[in-house]
Short mmCIF file of C-alpha atoms and ligand atoms in Angstrom, two decimals:
data_model
loop_
_atom_site.label_atom_id
_atom_site.label_comp_id
_atom_site.label_asym_id
_atom_site.label_seq_id
_atom_site.Cartn_x
_atom_site.Cartn_y
_atom_site.Cartn_z
CA UNK G 1 68.79 11.05 0.26
CA UNK G 2 65.22 12.28 0.17
CA UNK G 3 62.59 10.75 2.44
CA UNK G 4 59.15 11.23 3.97
CA UNK G 5 58.76 11.63 7.73
CA UNK G 6 56.19 9.04 8.82
CA UNK G 7 56.59 9.16 12.60
CA UNK G 8 58.17 11.39 15.23
CA UNK G 9 58.80 10.03 18.70
CA UNK G 10 60.50 12.84 20.54
CA UNK G 11 63.97 13.32 19.12
CA UNK G 12 63.78 10.43 16.66
CA UNK G 13 62.14 10.64 13.26
CA UNK G 14 61.16 7.66 11.16
CA UNK G 15 61.85 8.48 7.54
CA UNK G 16 60.51 6.45 4.65
CA UNK G 17 63.05 6.48 1.83
CA UNK G 18 62.53 5.21 -1.71
CA UNK G 19 59.13 3.91 -0.58
CA UNK G 20 60.95 0.98 0.93
CA UNK G 21 62.90 1.11 4.14
CA UNK G 22 62.34 3.22 7.22
CA UNK G 23 65.40 4.98 8.61
CA UNK G 24 65.62 6.14 12.22
CA UNK G 25 66.92 9.69 11.98
CA UNK G 26 67.88 12.58 14.22
CA UNK G 27 67.81 16.20 13.29
CA UNK G 28 71.12 17.92 12.59
CA UNK G 29 71.88 20.30 15.47
CA UNK G 30 72.21 23.46 13.44
CA UNK G 31 69.33 22.82 11.06
CA UNK G 32 67.88 26.12 9.93
CA UNK G 33 64.41 26.47 11.45
CA UNK G 34 61.40 27.58 9.52
CA UNK G 35 59.50 30.63 10.67
CA UNK G 36 56.93 28.74 12.77
CA UNK G 37 57.56 28.71 16.51
CA UNK G 38 56.70 25.09 17.19
CA UNK G 39 57.55 22.30 19.57
CA UNK G 40 58.28 20.07 16.60
CA UNK G 41 60.30 21.71 13.84
CA UNK G 42 59.94 18.60 11.69
CA UNK G 43 56.45 17.14 11.33
CA UNK G 44 54.90 13.96 10.00
CA UNK G 45 54.33 14.48 6.29
CA UNK G 46 57.49 16.54 5.83
CA UNK G 47 59.87 15.66 3.05
CA UNK G 48 63.44 15.82 4.25
CA UNK G 49 66.95 15.26 3.02
CA UNK G 50 69.07 13.02 5.21
CA UNK G 51 72.33 11.11 5.27
CA UNK G 52 73.09 7.72 6.73
CA UNK G 53 75.53 7.32 9.63
CA UNK G 54 77.89 4.34 9.79
CA UNK G 55 75.60 2.66 12.36
CA UNK G 56 72.60 2.73 10.00
CA UNK G 57 70.78 5.63 11.67
CA UNK G 58 70.40 8.89 9.79
CA UNK G 59 70.80 12.65 10.17
CA UNK G 60 68.24 15.04 8.69
CA UNK G 61 69.99 18.09 7.30
CA UNK G 62 67.20 19.76 5.33
CA UNK G 63 63.41 20.12 5.46
CA UNK G 64 61.91 20.57 2.01
CA UNK G 65 59.46 23.41 1.56
CA UNK G 66 55.94 22.56 2.76
CA UNK G 67 52.94 22.76 0.47
CA UNK G 68 50.83 23.40 3.60
CA UNK G 69 50.55 22.30 7.23
CA UNK G 70 48.12 22.40 10.15
CA UNK G 71 49.19 23.83 13.47
CA UNK G 72 47.57 23.75 16.86
CA UNK G 73 48.66 25.16 20.19
CA UNK G 74 50.65 22.66 22.27
CA UNK G 75 48.69 23.20 25.48
CA UNK G 76 46.57 25.82 27.18
CA UNK G 77 49.56 27.35 28.92
CA UNK G 78 52.15 27.04 26.22
CA UNK G 79 52.86 29.86 23.83
CA UNK G 80 54.30 27.38 21.40
CA UNK G 81 52.37 25.62 18.70
CA UNK G 82 52.58 22.09 17.42
CA UNK G 83 52.58 21.18 13.74
CA UNK G 84 50.09 18.33 13.43
CA UNK G 85 51.21 17.36 9.94
CA UNK G 86 52.50 18.82 6.69
CA UNK G 87 51.71 18.45 2.98
CA UNK G 88 48.06 17.46 3.31
CA UNK G 89 45.31 16.98 0.75
CA UNK G 90 42.55 16.54 3.31
CA UNK G 91 41.84 16.96 7.01
CA UNK G 92 39.20 14.55 8.32
CA UNK G 93 37.57 15.21 11.66
CA UNK G 94 36.37 12.03 13.31
CA UNK G 95 33.37 12.77 15.51
CA UNK G 96 30.73 10.90 17.45
CA UNK G 97 27.45 12.33 18.75
CA UNK G 98 27.83 10.94 22.29
CA UNK G 99 30.64 8.34 22.45
CA UNK G 100 32.28 10.69 23.58
CA UNK G 101 30.45 13.94 22.83
CA UNK G 102 31.90 15.96 19.97
CA UNK G 103 30.62 19.51 20.43
CA UNK G 104 29.58 21.67 17.51
CA UNK G 105 32.04 24.32 18.70
CA UNK G 106 34.78 21.72 18.41
CA UNK G 107 33.67 20.83 14.87
CA UNK G 108 33.53 24.50 13.83
CA UNK G 109 36.93 25.25 15.33
CA UNK G 110 38.39 22.33 13.42
CA UNK G 111 36.81 23.46 10.16
CA UNK G 112 37.94 27.05 10.71
CA UNK G 113 41.50 25.90 11.38
CA UNK G 114 41.49 23.83 8.20
CA UNK G 115 40.17 26.84 6.25
CA UNK G 116 42.88 29.01 7.78
CA UNK G 117 45.57 26.63 6.57
CA UNK G 118 43.78 26.09 3.24
CA UNK G 119 43.38 22.35 3.72
CA UNK G 120 40.07 20.87 2.51
CA UNK G 121 38.16 19.33 5.40
CA UNK G 122 35.51 16.66 5.88
CA UNK G 123 33.64 15.24 8.87
CA UNK G 124 33.30 11.53 9.64
CA UNK G 125 30.74 10.44 12.22
CA UNK G 126 31.88 7.15 13.68
CA UNK G 127 30.29 4.51 15.94
CA UNK G 128 26.99 4.61 14.05
CA UNK G 129 26.30 1.16 15.50
CA UNK G 130 25.76 2.80 18.91
CA UNK G 131 23.41 5.66 17.99
CA UNK G 132 19.88 5.80 19.37
CA UNK G 133 17.03 6.93 17.06
CA UNK G 134 17.18 10.38 18.71
CA UNK G 135 20.89 10.60 18.08
CA UNK G 136 20.31 9.70 14.44
CA UNK G 137 17.78 12.54 14.14
CA UNK G 138 20.27 14.94 15.65
CA UNK G 139 22.95 13.65 13.28
CA UNK G 140 20.59 14.23 10.32
CA UNK G 141 20.32 17.90 11.31
CA UNK G 142 24.08 18.30 11.78
CA UNK G 143 24.80 16.58 8.48
CA UNK G 144 22.38 18.94 6.72
CA UNK G 145 24.06 21.94 8.26
CA UNK G 146 27.57 20.98 7.19
CA UNK G 147 26.59 19.69 3.76
CA UNK G 148 24.88 23.02 3.17
CA UNK G 149 28.33 24.55 3.78
CA UNK G 150 29.84 22.16 1.21
CA UNK G 151 31.66 19.95 3.68
CA UNK G 152 31.50 16.25 2.94
CA UNK G 153 30.00 14.24 5.79
CA UNK G 154 30.41 10.47 6.21
CA UNK G 155 28.63 8.05 8.56
CA UNK G 156 30.59 4.96 9.50
CA UNK G 157 31.13 2.31 12.08
CA UNK G 158 34.76 1.30 12.30
CA UNK G 159 33.58 -2.10 13.55
CA UNK G 160 31.57 -2.76 10.36
CA UNK G 161 33.95 -2.75 7.43
CA UNK G 162 31.25 -2.39 4.75
CA UNK G 163 30.30 1.04 6.15
CA UNK G 164 33.77 2.48 5.50
CA UNK G 165 33.95 1.66 1.78
CA UNK G 166 32.72 5.04 0.58
CA UNK G 167 35.14 6.86 2.86
CA UNK G 168 37.98 4.56 1.81
CA UNK G 169 37.51 5.35 -1.85
CA UNK G 170 37.18 9.06 -1.08
CA UNK G 171 40.64 8.92 0.55
CA UNK G 172 42.28 7.20 -2.44
CA UNK G 173 45.42 8.97 -3.65
CA UNK G 174 45.14 11.60 -0.93
CA UNK G 175 47.30 12.38 2.09
CA UNK G 176 44.74 12.71 4.88
CA UNK G 177 45.10 13.91 8.44
CA UNK G 178 42.81 12.10 10.89
CA UNK G 179 41.97 14.19 13.93
CA UNK G 180 39.38 14.35 16.72
CA UNK G 181 38.77 13.87 20.42
CA UNK G 182 40.37 10.96 22.22
CA UNK G 183 38.28 7.80 22.05
CA UNK G 184 36.19 8.63 18.97
CA UNK G 185 37.86 5.73 17.18
CA UNK G 186 40.46 7.35 14.93
CA UNK G 187 42.92 4.49 15.15
CA UNK G 188 40.22 1.82 14.91
CA UNK G 189 38.88 3.54 11.80
CA UNK G 190 42.34 3.71 10.23
CA UNK G 191 42.69 -0.03 10.75
CA UNK G 192 39.29 -0.55 9.12
CA UNK G 193 40.28 1.57 6.12
CA UNK G 194 43.71 0.03 5.87
CA UNK G 195 44.02 -3.24 7.84
CA UNK G 196 47.77 -3.45 7.22
CA UNK G 197 48.29 -0.19 9.16
CA UNK G 198 48.11 -1.80 12.62
CA UNK G 199 47.42 1.48 14.41
CA UNK G 200 47.32 1.05 18.16
CA UNK G 201 43.77 1.24 19.54
CA UNK G 202 42.28 1.60 23.01
CA UNK G 203 40.09 -0.77 24.99
CA UNK G 204 36.45 0.09 25.60
CA UNK G 205 37.08 -0.06 29.33
CA UNK G 206 39.90 2.49 29.30
CA UNK G 207 39.03 5.21 26.82
CA UNK G 208 36.50 6.88 29.10
CA UNK G 209 39.20 7.67 31.62
CA UNK G 210 40.01 11.34 31.45
CA UNK G 211 43.41 12.11 30.04
CA UNK G 212 43.81 8.64 28.63
CA UNK G 213 45.29 8.73 25.17
CA UNK G 214 45.94 5.53 23.30
CA UNK G 215 47.75 7.16 20.39
CA UNK G 216 50.64 9.25 21.72
CA UNK G 217 52.57 10.11 18.55
CA UNK G 218 51.33 11.01 15.10
CA UNK G 219 52.00 8.31 12.55
CA UNK G 220 51.55 8.12 8.82
CA UNK G 221 50.42 4.93 7.09
CA UNK G 222 50.60 4.15 3.39
CA UNK G 223 47.32 3.13 1.80
CA UNK G 224 47.39 0.14 -0.53
CA UNK G 225 45.25 2.02 -3.02
CA UNK G 226 47.67 4.98 -3.03
CA UNK G 227 47.85 7.90 -0.65
CA UNK G 228 48.57 8.13 3.05
CA UNK G 229 46.57 8.41 6.23
CA UNK G 230 47.88 10.09 9.39
CA UNK G 231 46.80 8.96 12.85
CA UNK G 232 47.16 11.62 15.54
CA UNK G 233 46.71 11.70 19.32
CA UNK G 234 43.27 12.81 20.48
CA UNK G 235 42.89 16.52 21.07
CA UNK G 236 40.65 18.62 23.26
CA UNK G 237 40.36 21.67 21.07
CA UNK G 238 41.52 23.83 18.23
CA UNK G 239 42.34 27.42 19.09
CA UNK G 240 42.80 30.46 16.97
CA UNK G 241 46.53 29.96 16.51
CA UNK G 242 48.12 32.77 14.51
CA UNK G 243 44.72 34.28 13.73
CA UNK G 244 43.82 37.88 14.29
CA UNK G 245 40.24 38.78 15.18
CA UNK G 246 39.49 40.39 11.83
CA UNK G 247 40.48 37.21 9.98
CA UNK G 248 38.34 34.74 11.89
CA UNK G 249 35.17 35.48 9.95
CA UNK G 250 37.04 34.55 6.76
CA UNK G 251 37.27 30.97 8.03
CA UNK G 252 33.52 30.59 8.59
CA UNK G 253 32.19 30.25 5.03
CA UNK G 254 28.60 31.17 5.91
CA UNK G 255 29.57 34.21 7.98
CA UNK G 256 32.11 35.36 5.43
CA UNK G 257 29.61 35.20 2.58
CA UNK G 258 27.09 37.24 4.54
CA UNK G 259 29.64 39.78 5.82
CA UNK G 260 29.91 41.31 2.35
CA UNK G 261 26.54 42.97 3.00
CA UNK G 262 27.46 44.49 6.36
CA UNK G 263 27.23 48.27 6.54
CA UNK G 264 30.80 48.66 7.80
CA UNK G 265 33.67 46.95 6.05
CA UNK G 266 35.41 46.39 9.39
CA UNK G 267 32.27 44.94 11.00
CA UNK G 268 33.07 42.28 13.60
CA UNK G 269 29.47 41.03 13.58
CA UNK G 270 29.06 41.44 17.32
CA UNK G 271 26.76 44.44 17.85
CA UNK G 272 27.39 46.80 14.93
CA UNK G 273 24.46 48.58 13.30
CA UNK G 274 23.61 47.34 9.83
CA UNK G 275 25.33 43.98 10.44
CA UNK G 276 24.08 41.56 7.84
CA UNK G 277 25.48 38.55 9.75
CA UNK G 278 23.48 39.35 12.90
CA UNK G 279 20.44 39.78 10.71
CA UNK G 280 21.03 36.40 9.06
CA UNK G 281 21.42 34.70 12.45
CA UNK G 282 18.15 36.23 13.59
CA UNK G 283 16.40 34.98 10.45
CA UNK G 284 18.06 31.58 10.77
CA UNK G 285 19.88 31.88 7.47
CA UNK G 286 23.05 31.37 9.51
CA UNK G 287 22.83 28.66 12.17
CA UNK G 288 23.09 30.00 15.69
CA UNK G 289 25.54 27.21 16.58
CA UNK G 290 27.88 28.43 13.85
CA UNK G 291 27.58 31.98 15.10
CA UNK G 292 28.29 30.91 18.69
CA UNK G 293 31.41 29.07 17.52
CA UNK G 294 32.52 32.22 15.72
CA UNK G 295 32.02 34.28 18.88
CA UNK G 296 33.92 31.72 20.92
CA UNK G 297 36.90 31.90 18.56
CA UNK G 298 36.79 35.68 18.64
CA UNK G 299 37.01 35.29 22.43
CA UNK G 300 40.34 33.45 22.08
CA UNK G 301 41.86 36.53 20.51
CA UNK G 302 40.57 38.80 23.29
CA UNK G 303 41.81 36.65 26.13
CA UNK G 304 45.03 35.65 24.45
CA UNK G 305 44.14 32.12 25.43
CA UNK G 306 45.65 30.49 22.39
CA UNK G 307 48.39 32.96 21.63
N1 GTP Q 1 30.93 0.52 19.10
C1 GTP Q 1 31.97 1.04 18.46
N2 GTP Q 1 33.16 1.18 19.09
C2 GTP Q 1 34.18 1.72 18.40
C3 GTP Q 1 34.06 2.13 17.06
N3 GTP Q 1 35.25 2.64 16.66
C4 GTP Q 1 36.07 2.57 17.72
N4 GTP Q 1 35.44 2.01 18.77
C5 GTP Q 1 36.00 1.76 20.11
O1 GTP Q 1 36.33 3.00 20.72
C6 GTP Q 1 37.48 2.86 21.55
C7 GTP Q 1 38.53 3.91 21.22
O2 GTP Q 1 39.04 3.66 19.92
P1 GTP Q 1 40.45 4.23 19.41
O3 GTP Q 1 40.53 3.88 17.97
O4 GTP Q 1 41.57 3.81 20.28
O5 GTP Q 1 40.21 5.81 19.61
P2 GTP Q 1 41.18 7.02 19.19
O6 GTP Q 1 40.32 8.08 18.63
O7 GTP Q 1 42.29 6.53 18.34
O8 GTP Q 1 41.73 7.49 20.63
P3 GTP Q 1 43.14 8.24 20.97
O9 GTP Q 1 44.24 7.48 20.32
O10 GTP Q 1 43.20 8.23 22.47
O11 GTP Q 1 43.01 9.64 20.45
C8 GTP Q 1 37.97 1.43 21.35
O12 GTP Q 1 37.48 0.64 22.41
C9 GTP Q 1 37.32 1.01 20.04
O13 GTP Q 1 37.09 -0.38 19.95
C10 GTP Q 1 32.80 1.94 16.41
O14 GTP Q 1 32.58 2.28 15.24
N5 GTP Q 1 31.79 1.40 17.17
MG1 MG Q 2 44.29 6.56 18.56
ZN1 ZN Q 3 28.59 42.34 10.36
#
């Protein structure tokens, strides 16, 4: 029987079959692994074939081919990577200016990862109800920057349902990964978009605590209007998983476009003569924050930090 993996809690997988019932399944011991070295061979969003046991649980014996997936490293020390989700139409980064701080490097690393896996990405600024006038001005500038790179940017407050309408209709019929730092309000926002989801959310008093994660397992929810939304645990960063240094510029649209005019075809845009990217940064045609994010990802490859 074919089904869709909607949740993975360690060795158990919840599989939605025939759009109706959820079966608790385990993976068959000798299941042939795909080429990715990951801590979770089966991910939320995977289509699988499974069979029922006599006791009503199931055994997954095949993973159907993935249309795409997004991977991140499991931890700083681990060499293994973790598949966040598979078969995505959109990856939405939930950010806040200061509640907690979402750094521009973090945003750029997320966007670059999405580009690398060929998943369209958008940015959602949440908790608008808390922003000071200065924070709004800063947000205006950030929004301009990313819209100029053709990324869609939304402003919402998960606590004010009328502010999420535009985003909700944008997500219609799509399978969307929701990602971002812990405490930015991913689960709260999912509940605002789709009240029947009942995603678990944190308390205001606890989410500031370091290392506190309210959502511990990724979970996929069906949207009433069609499509799915995937809640994920908060993350600290996206590294250059499986990327080689020469590829990284391909995942920064602005840098890639400019690199075509560099004197050397193998220009890394660091200190080469005739580098059109460096020139564009100097003339502010490429934002210096974008360039710094690029350099920081190049640094991952040098140090082997994320490999
Ligand atoms: N003021 C305000 N608070 C919000 C908003 N959205 C979420 N919160 C609060 O922020 C806190 C964290 O929300 P969660 O939805 O649990 O955050 P999360 O991103 O899912 O966190 P993890 O599961 O740990 O990754 C909760 O106290 C929410 O009530 C918002 O738009 N405005
Ligand atoms: Mg959560
Ligand atoms: Zn160059």
